[in-house]
PDB file of C-alpha atoms in Angstrom:
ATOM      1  CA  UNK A  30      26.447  18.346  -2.441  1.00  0.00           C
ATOM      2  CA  UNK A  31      29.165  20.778  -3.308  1.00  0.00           C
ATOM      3  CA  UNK A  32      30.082  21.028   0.262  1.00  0.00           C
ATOM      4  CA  UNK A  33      30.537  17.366   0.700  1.00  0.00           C
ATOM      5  CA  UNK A  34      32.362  17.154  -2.794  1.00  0.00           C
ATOM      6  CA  UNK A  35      34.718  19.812  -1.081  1.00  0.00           C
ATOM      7  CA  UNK A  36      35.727  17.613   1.792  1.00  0.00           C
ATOM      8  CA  UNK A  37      36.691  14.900   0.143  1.00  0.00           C
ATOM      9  CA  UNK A  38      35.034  11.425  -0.683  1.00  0.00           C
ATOM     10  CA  UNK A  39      35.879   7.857  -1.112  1.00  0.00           C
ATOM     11  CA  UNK A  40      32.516   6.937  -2.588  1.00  0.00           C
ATOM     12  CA  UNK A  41      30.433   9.057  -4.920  1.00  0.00           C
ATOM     13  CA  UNK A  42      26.695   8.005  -6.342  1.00  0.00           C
ATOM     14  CA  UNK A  43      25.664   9.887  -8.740  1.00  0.00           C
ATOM     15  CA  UNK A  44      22.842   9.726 -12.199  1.00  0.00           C
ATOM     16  CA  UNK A  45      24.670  10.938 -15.167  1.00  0.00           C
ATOM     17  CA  UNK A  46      23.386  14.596 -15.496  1.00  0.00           C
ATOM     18  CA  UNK A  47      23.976  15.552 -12.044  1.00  0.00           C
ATOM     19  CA  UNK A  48      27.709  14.344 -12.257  1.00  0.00           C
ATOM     20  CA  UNK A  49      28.585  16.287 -15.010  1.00  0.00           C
ATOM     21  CA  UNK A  50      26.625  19.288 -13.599  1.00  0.00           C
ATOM     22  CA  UNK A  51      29.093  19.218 -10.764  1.00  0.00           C
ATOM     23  CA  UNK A  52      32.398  18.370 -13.434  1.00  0.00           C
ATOM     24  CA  UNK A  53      31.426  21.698 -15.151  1.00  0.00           C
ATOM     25  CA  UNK A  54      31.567  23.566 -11.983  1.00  0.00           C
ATOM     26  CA  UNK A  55      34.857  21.844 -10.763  1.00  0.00           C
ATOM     27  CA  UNK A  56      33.338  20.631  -7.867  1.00  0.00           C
ATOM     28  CA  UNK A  57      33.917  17.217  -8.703  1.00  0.00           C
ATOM     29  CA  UNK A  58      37.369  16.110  -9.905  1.00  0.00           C
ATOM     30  CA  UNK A  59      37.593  12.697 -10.811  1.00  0.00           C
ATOM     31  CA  UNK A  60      41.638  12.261 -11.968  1.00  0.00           C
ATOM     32  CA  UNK A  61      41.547   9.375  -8.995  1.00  0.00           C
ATOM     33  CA  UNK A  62      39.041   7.582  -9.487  1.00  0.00           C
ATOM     34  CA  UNK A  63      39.472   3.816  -9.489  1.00  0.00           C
ATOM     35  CA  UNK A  64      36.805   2.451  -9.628  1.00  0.00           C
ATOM     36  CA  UNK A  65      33.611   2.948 -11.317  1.00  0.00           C
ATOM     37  CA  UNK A  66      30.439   0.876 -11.693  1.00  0.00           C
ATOM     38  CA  UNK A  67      27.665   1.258 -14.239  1.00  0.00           C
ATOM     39  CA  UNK A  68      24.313  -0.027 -12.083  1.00  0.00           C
ATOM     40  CA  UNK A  69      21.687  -0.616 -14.393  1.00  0.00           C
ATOM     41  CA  UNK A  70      23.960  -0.891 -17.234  1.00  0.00           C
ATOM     42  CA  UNK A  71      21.940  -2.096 -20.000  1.00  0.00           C
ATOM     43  CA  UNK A  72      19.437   1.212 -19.686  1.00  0.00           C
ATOM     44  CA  UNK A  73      22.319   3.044 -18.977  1.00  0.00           C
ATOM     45  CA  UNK A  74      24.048   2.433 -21.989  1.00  0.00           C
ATOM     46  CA  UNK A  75      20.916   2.863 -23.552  1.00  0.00           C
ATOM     47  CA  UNK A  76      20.864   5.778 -25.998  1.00  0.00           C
ATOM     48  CA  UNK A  77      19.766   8.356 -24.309  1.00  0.00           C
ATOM     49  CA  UNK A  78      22.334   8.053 -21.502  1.00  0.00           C
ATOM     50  CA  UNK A  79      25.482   7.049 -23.918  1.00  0.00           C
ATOM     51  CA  UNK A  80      26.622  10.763 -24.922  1.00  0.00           C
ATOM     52  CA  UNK A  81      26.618  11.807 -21.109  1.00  0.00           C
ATOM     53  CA  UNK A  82      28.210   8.348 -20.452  1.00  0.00           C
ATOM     54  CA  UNK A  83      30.961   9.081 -22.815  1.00  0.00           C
ATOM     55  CA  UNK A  84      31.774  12.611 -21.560  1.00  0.00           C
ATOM     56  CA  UNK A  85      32.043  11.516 -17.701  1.00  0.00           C
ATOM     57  CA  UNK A  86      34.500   8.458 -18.827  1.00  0.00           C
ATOM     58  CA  UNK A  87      36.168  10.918 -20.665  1.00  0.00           C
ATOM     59  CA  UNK A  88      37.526  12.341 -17.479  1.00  0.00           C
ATOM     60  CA  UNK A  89      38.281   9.330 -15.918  1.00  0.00           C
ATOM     61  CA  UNK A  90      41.663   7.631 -15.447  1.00  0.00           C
ATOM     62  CA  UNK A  91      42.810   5.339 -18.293  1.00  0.00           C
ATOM     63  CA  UNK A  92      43.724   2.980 -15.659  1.00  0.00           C
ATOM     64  CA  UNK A  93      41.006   1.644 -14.084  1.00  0.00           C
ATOM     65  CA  UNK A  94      38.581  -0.640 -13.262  1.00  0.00           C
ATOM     66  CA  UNK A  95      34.809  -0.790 -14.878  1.00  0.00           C
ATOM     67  CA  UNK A  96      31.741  -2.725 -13.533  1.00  0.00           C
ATOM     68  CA  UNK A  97      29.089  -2.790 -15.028  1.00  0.00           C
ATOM     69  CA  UNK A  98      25.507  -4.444 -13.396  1.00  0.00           C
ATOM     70  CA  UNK A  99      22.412  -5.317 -14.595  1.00  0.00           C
ATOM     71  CA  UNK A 100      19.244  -7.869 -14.008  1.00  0.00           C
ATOM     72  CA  UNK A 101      19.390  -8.068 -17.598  1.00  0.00           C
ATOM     73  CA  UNK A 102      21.883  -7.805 -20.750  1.00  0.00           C
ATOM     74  CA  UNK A 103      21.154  -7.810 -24.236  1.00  0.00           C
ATOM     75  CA  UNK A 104      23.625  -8.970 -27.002  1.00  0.00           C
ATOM     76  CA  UNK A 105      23.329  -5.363 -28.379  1.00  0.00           C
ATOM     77  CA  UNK A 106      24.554  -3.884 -25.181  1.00  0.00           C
ATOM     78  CA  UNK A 107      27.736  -6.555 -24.400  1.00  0.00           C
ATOM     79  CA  UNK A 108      28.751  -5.587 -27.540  1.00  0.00           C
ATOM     80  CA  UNK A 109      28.645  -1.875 -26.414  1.00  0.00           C
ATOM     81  CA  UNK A 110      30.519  -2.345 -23.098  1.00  0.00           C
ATOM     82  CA  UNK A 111      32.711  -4.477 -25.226  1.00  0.00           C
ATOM     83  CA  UNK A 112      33.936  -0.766 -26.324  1.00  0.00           C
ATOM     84  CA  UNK A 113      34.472   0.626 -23.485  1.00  0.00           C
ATOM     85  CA  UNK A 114      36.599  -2.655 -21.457  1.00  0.00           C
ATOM     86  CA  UNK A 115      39.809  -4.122 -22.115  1.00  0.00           C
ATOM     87  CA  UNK A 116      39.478  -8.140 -21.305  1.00  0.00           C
ATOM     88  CA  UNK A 117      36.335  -7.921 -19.752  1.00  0.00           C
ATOM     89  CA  UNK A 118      34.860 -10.924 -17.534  1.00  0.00           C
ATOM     90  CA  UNK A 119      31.223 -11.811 -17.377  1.00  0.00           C
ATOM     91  CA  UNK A 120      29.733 -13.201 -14.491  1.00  0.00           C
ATOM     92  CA  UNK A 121      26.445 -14.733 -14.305  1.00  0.00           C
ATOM     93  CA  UNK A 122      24.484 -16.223 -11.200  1.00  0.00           C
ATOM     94  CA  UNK A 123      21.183 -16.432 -13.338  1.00  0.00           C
ATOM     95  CA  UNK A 124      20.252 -17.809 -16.795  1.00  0.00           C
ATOM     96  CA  UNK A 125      19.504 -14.603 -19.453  1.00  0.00           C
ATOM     97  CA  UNK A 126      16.030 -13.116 -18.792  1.00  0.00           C
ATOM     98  CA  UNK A 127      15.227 -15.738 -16.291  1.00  0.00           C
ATOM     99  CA  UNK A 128      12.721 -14.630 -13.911  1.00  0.00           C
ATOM    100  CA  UNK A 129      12.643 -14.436  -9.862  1.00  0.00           C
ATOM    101  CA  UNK A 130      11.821 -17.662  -8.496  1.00  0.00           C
ATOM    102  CA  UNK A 131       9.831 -16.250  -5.438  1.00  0.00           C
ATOM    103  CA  UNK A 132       7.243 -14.334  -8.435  1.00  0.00           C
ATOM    104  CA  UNK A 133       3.760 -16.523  -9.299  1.00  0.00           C
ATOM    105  CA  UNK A 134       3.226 -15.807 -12.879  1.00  0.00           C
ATOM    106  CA  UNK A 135      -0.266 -16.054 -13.794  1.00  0.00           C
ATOM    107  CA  UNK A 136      -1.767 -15.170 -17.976  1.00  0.00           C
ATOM    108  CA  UNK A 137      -5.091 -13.838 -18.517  1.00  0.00           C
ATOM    109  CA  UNK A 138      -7.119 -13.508 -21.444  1.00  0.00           C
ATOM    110  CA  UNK A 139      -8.597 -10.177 -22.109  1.00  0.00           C
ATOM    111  CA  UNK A 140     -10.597  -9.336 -25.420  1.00  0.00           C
ATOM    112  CA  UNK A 141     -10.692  -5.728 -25.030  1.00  0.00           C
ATOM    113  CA  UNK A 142     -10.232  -2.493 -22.312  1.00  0.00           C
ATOM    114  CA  UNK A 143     -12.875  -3.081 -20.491  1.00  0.00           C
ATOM    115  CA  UNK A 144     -12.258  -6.742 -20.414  1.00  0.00           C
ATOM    116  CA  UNK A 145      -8.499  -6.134 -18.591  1.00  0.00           C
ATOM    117  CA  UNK A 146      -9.719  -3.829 -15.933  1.00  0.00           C
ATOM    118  CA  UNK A 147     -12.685  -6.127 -14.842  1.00  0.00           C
ATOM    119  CA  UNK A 148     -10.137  -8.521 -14.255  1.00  0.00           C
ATOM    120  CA  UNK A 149      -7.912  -6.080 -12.531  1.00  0.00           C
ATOM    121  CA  UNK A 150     -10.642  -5.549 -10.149  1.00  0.00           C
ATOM    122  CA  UNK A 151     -11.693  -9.341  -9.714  1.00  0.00           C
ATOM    123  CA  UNK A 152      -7.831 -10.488  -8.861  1.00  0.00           C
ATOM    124  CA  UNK A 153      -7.547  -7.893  -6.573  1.00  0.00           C
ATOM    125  CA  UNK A 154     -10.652  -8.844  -5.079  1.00  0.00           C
ATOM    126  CA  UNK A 155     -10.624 -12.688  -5.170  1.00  0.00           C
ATOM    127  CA  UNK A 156      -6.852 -12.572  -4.061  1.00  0.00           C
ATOM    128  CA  UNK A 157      -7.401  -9.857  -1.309  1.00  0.00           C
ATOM    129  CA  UNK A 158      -4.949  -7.803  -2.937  1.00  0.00           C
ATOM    130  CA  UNK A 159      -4.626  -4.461  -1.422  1.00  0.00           C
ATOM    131  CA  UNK A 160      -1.480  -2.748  -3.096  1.00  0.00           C
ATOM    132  CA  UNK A 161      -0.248  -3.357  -6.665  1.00  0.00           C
ATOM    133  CA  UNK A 162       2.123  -2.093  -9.444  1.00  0.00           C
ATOM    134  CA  UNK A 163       0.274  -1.818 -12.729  1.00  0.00           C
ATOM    135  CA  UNK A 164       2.448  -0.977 -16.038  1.00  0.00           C
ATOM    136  CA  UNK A 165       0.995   0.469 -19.403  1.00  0.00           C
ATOM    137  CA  UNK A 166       3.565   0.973 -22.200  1.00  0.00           C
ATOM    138  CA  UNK A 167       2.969   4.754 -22.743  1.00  0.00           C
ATOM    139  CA  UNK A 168       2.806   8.007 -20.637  1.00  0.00           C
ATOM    140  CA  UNK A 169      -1.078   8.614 -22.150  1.00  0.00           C
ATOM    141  CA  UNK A 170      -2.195   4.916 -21.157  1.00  0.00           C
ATOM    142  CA  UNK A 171      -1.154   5.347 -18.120  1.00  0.00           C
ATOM    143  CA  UNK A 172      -2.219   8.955 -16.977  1.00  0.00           C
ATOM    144  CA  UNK A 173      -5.864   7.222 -18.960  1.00  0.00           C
ATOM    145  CA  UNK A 174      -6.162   3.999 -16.967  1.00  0.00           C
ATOM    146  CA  UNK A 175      -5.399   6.295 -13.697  1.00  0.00           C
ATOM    147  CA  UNK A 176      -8.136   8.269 -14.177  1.00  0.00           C
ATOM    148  CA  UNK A 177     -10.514   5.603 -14.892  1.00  0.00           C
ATOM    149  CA  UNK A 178      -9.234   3.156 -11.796  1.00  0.00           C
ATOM    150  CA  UNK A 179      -9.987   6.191 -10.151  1.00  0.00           C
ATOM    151  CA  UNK A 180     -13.462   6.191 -11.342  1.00  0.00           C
ATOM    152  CA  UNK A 181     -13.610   2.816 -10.298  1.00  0.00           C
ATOM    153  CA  UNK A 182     -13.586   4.083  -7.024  1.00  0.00           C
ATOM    154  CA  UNK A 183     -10.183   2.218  -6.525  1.00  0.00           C
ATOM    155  CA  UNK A 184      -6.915   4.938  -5.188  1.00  0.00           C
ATOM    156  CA  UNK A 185      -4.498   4.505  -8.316  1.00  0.00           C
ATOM    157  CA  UNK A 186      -2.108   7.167  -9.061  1.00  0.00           C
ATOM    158  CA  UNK A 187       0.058   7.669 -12.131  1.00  0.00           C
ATOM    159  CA  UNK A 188       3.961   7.287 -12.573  1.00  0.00           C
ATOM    160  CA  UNK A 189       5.489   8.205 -16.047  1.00  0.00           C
ATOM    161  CA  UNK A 190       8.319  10.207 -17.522  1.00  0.00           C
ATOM    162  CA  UNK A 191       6.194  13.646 -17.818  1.00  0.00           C
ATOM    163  CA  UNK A 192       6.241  13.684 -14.058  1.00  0.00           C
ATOM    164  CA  UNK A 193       7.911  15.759 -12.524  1.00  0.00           C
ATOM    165  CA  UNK A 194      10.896  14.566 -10.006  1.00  0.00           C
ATOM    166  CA  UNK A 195       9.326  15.917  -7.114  1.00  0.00           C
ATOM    167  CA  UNK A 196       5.510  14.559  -8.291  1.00  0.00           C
ATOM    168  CA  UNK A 197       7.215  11.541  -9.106  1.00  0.00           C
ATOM    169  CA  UNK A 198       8.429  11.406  -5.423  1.00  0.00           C
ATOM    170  CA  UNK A 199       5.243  12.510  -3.861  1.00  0.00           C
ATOM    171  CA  UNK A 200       3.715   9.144  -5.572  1.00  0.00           C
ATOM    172  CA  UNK A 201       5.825   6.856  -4.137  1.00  0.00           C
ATOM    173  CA  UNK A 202       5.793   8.329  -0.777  1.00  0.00           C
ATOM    174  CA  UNK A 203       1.694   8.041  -0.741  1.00  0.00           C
ATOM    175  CA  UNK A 204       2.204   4.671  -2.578  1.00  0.00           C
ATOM    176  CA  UNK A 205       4.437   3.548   0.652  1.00  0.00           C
ATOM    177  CA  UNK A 206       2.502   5.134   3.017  1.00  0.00           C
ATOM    178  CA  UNK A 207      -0.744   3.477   2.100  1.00  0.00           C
ATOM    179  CA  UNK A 208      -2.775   6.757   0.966  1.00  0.00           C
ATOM    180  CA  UNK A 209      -2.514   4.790  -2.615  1.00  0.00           C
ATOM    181  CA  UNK A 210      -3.452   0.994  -3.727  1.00  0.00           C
ATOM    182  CA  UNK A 211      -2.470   0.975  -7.226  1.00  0.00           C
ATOM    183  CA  UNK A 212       0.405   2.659  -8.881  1.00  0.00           C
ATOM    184  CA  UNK A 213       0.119   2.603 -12.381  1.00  0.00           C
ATOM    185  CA  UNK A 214       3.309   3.328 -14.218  1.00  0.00           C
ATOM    186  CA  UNK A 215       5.585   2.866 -16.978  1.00  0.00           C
ATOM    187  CA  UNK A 216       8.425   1.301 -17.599  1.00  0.00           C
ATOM    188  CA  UNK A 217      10.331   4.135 -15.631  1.00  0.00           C
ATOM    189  CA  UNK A 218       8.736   2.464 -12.435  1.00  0.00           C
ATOM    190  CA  UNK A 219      10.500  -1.112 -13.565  1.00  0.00           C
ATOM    191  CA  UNK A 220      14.137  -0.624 -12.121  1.00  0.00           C
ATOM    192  CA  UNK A 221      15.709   0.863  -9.014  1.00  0.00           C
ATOM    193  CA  UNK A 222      12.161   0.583  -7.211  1.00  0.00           C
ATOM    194  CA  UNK A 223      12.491  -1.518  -3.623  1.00  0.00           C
ATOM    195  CA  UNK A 224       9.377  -1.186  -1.817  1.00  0.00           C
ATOM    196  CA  UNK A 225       8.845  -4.393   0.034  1.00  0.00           C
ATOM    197  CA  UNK A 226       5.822  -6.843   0.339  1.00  0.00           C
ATOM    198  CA  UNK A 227       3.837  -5.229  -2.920  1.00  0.00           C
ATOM    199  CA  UNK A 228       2.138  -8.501  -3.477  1.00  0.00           C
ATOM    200  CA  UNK A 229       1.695  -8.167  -7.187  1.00  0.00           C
ATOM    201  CA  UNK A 230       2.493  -6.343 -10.407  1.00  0.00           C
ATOM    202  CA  UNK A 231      -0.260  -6.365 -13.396  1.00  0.00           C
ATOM    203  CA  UNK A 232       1.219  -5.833 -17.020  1.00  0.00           C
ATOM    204  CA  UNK A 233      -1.750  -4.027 -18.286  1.00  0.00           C
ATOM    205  CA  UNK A 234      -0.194  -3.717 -21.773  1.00  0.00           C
ATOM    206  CA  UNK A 235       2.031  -6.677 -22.333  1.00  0.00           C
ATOM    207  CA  UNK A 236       5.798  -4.950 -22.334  1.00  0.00           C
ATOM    208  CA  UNK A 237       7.962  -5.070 -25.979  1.00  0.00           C
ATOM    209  CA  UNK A 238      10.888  -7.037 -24.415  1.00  0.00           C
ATOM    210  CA  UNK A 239      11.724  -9.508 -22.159  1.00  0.00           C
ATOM    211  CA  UNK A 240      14.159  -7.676 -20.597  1.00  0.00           C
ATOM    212  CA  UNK A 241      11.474  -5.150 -19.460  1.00  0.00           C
ATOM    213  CA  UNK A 242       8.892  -7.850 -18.834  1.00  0.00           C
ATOM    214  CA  UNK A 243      11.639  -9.397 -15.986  1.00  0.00           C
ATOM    215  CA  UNK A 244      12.331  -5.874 -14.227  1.00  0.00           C
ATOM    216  CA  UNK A 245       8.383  -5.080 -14.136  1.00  0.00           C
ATOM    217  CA  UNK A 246       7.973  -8.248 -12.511  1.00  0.00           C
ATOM    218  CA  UNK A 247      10.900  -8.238  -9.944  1.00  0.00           C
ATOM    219  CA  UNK A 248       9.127  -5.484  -8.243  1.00  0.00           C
ATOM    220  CA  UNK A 249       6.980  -8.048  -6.114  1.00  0.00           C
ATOM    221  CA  UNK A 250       8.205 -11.276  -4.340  1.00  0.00           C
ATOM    222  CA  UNK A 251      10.817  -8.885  -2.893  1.00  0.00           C
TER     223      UNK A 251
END
């Protein structure tokens, strides 16, 4: 990276930490910049990411240009780019939290545990389902519910924050590859995934906004 940084570029991606990593070091001088977009702005203006957010614009040109994108944009958060934009425009192509036409939404009613996973294996089943995205809302549901698919005798592996990057990675790749049929994951699996023709995504614990529930599901029908 610092070798590439050296040489010159027009275009840099980056995730917060990493940029500043390279700031600190003076690898990466950004007195030019001109442009900069915000992908995923709503979770990136989130709180955990606003105090690195507000040290990398802080060495940014006055004078420029800010983009920010997202599937989904709470009032709380347009008033929080409002801070950081001088006449800002909005543009929309969907209605607020409206979900991906191409996704079949389907509600089932579970009474308890054991009640949602017999119906986990009966859809996949009945529907011939053979890879899926399944989303609990906390790291200990999830690593739980893998070990029990697993159990089942069904190939389910877990995707949470207490992953590491590189175990994190190692999932995917065996999810893509076929070695796994069911990912279960939280809501760190419900952006920036594109792995095409997953049939269908199972919200094991119902998420605690709509903004999640609209990510989770735009990760089939892709």
């Amino acid at each position: 990276q610092t070798a590439e940084l050296k040489k010159g570029v027009e275009v840099l991606v980056a995730t917060p930490g990493r940029l500043l990593d390279h700031i600190e070091a003076k690898t990466a001088i950004l007195n030019q910049v001109e442009y900069v977009v915000l992908d995923e702005a709503d979770r990136m203006l989130d709180i955990g990411f606003l105090p690195d957010l507000q040290r990398i614009l802080s060495y940014l040109p006055k004078t420029r240009t800010t983009l920010l994108f997202s599937a989904t944009f709470s009032p709380e958060i347009k008033r929080l780019a409002g801070s950081y934009l001088q006449d800002p425009v909005t543009i929309e192509v969907a209605r607020p939290n409206e979900t991906a036409s191409t996704v079949e939404q389907r509600f089932f009613d579970a009474a308890d545990e054991d009640e949602k996973r017999l119906a986990i294996h009966k859809i996949l089943k009945e529907r011939g389902i053979r890879q899926a995205f399944i989303f609990s809302n906390s790291k200990l549901g999830c690593a739980r519910l893998t070990r029990t698919l697993e159990r089942d005798g069904l190939r389910a592996t877990a995707l949470h924050g207490d992953k590491s990057q590189d175990e994190r990675l190692k999932a995917l790749e065996a999810f893509k590859a076929g070695n796994v049929d069911l990912l279960v994951c939280t809501d760190v699996a419900a952006r920036g995934l594109d792995i095409k023709d997953v049939p269908a995504v199972f919200n094991y614990d119902v998420p605690f906004n709509a903004e999640d529930y609209v990510h989770r599901i735009g990760r089939t029908g892709r």
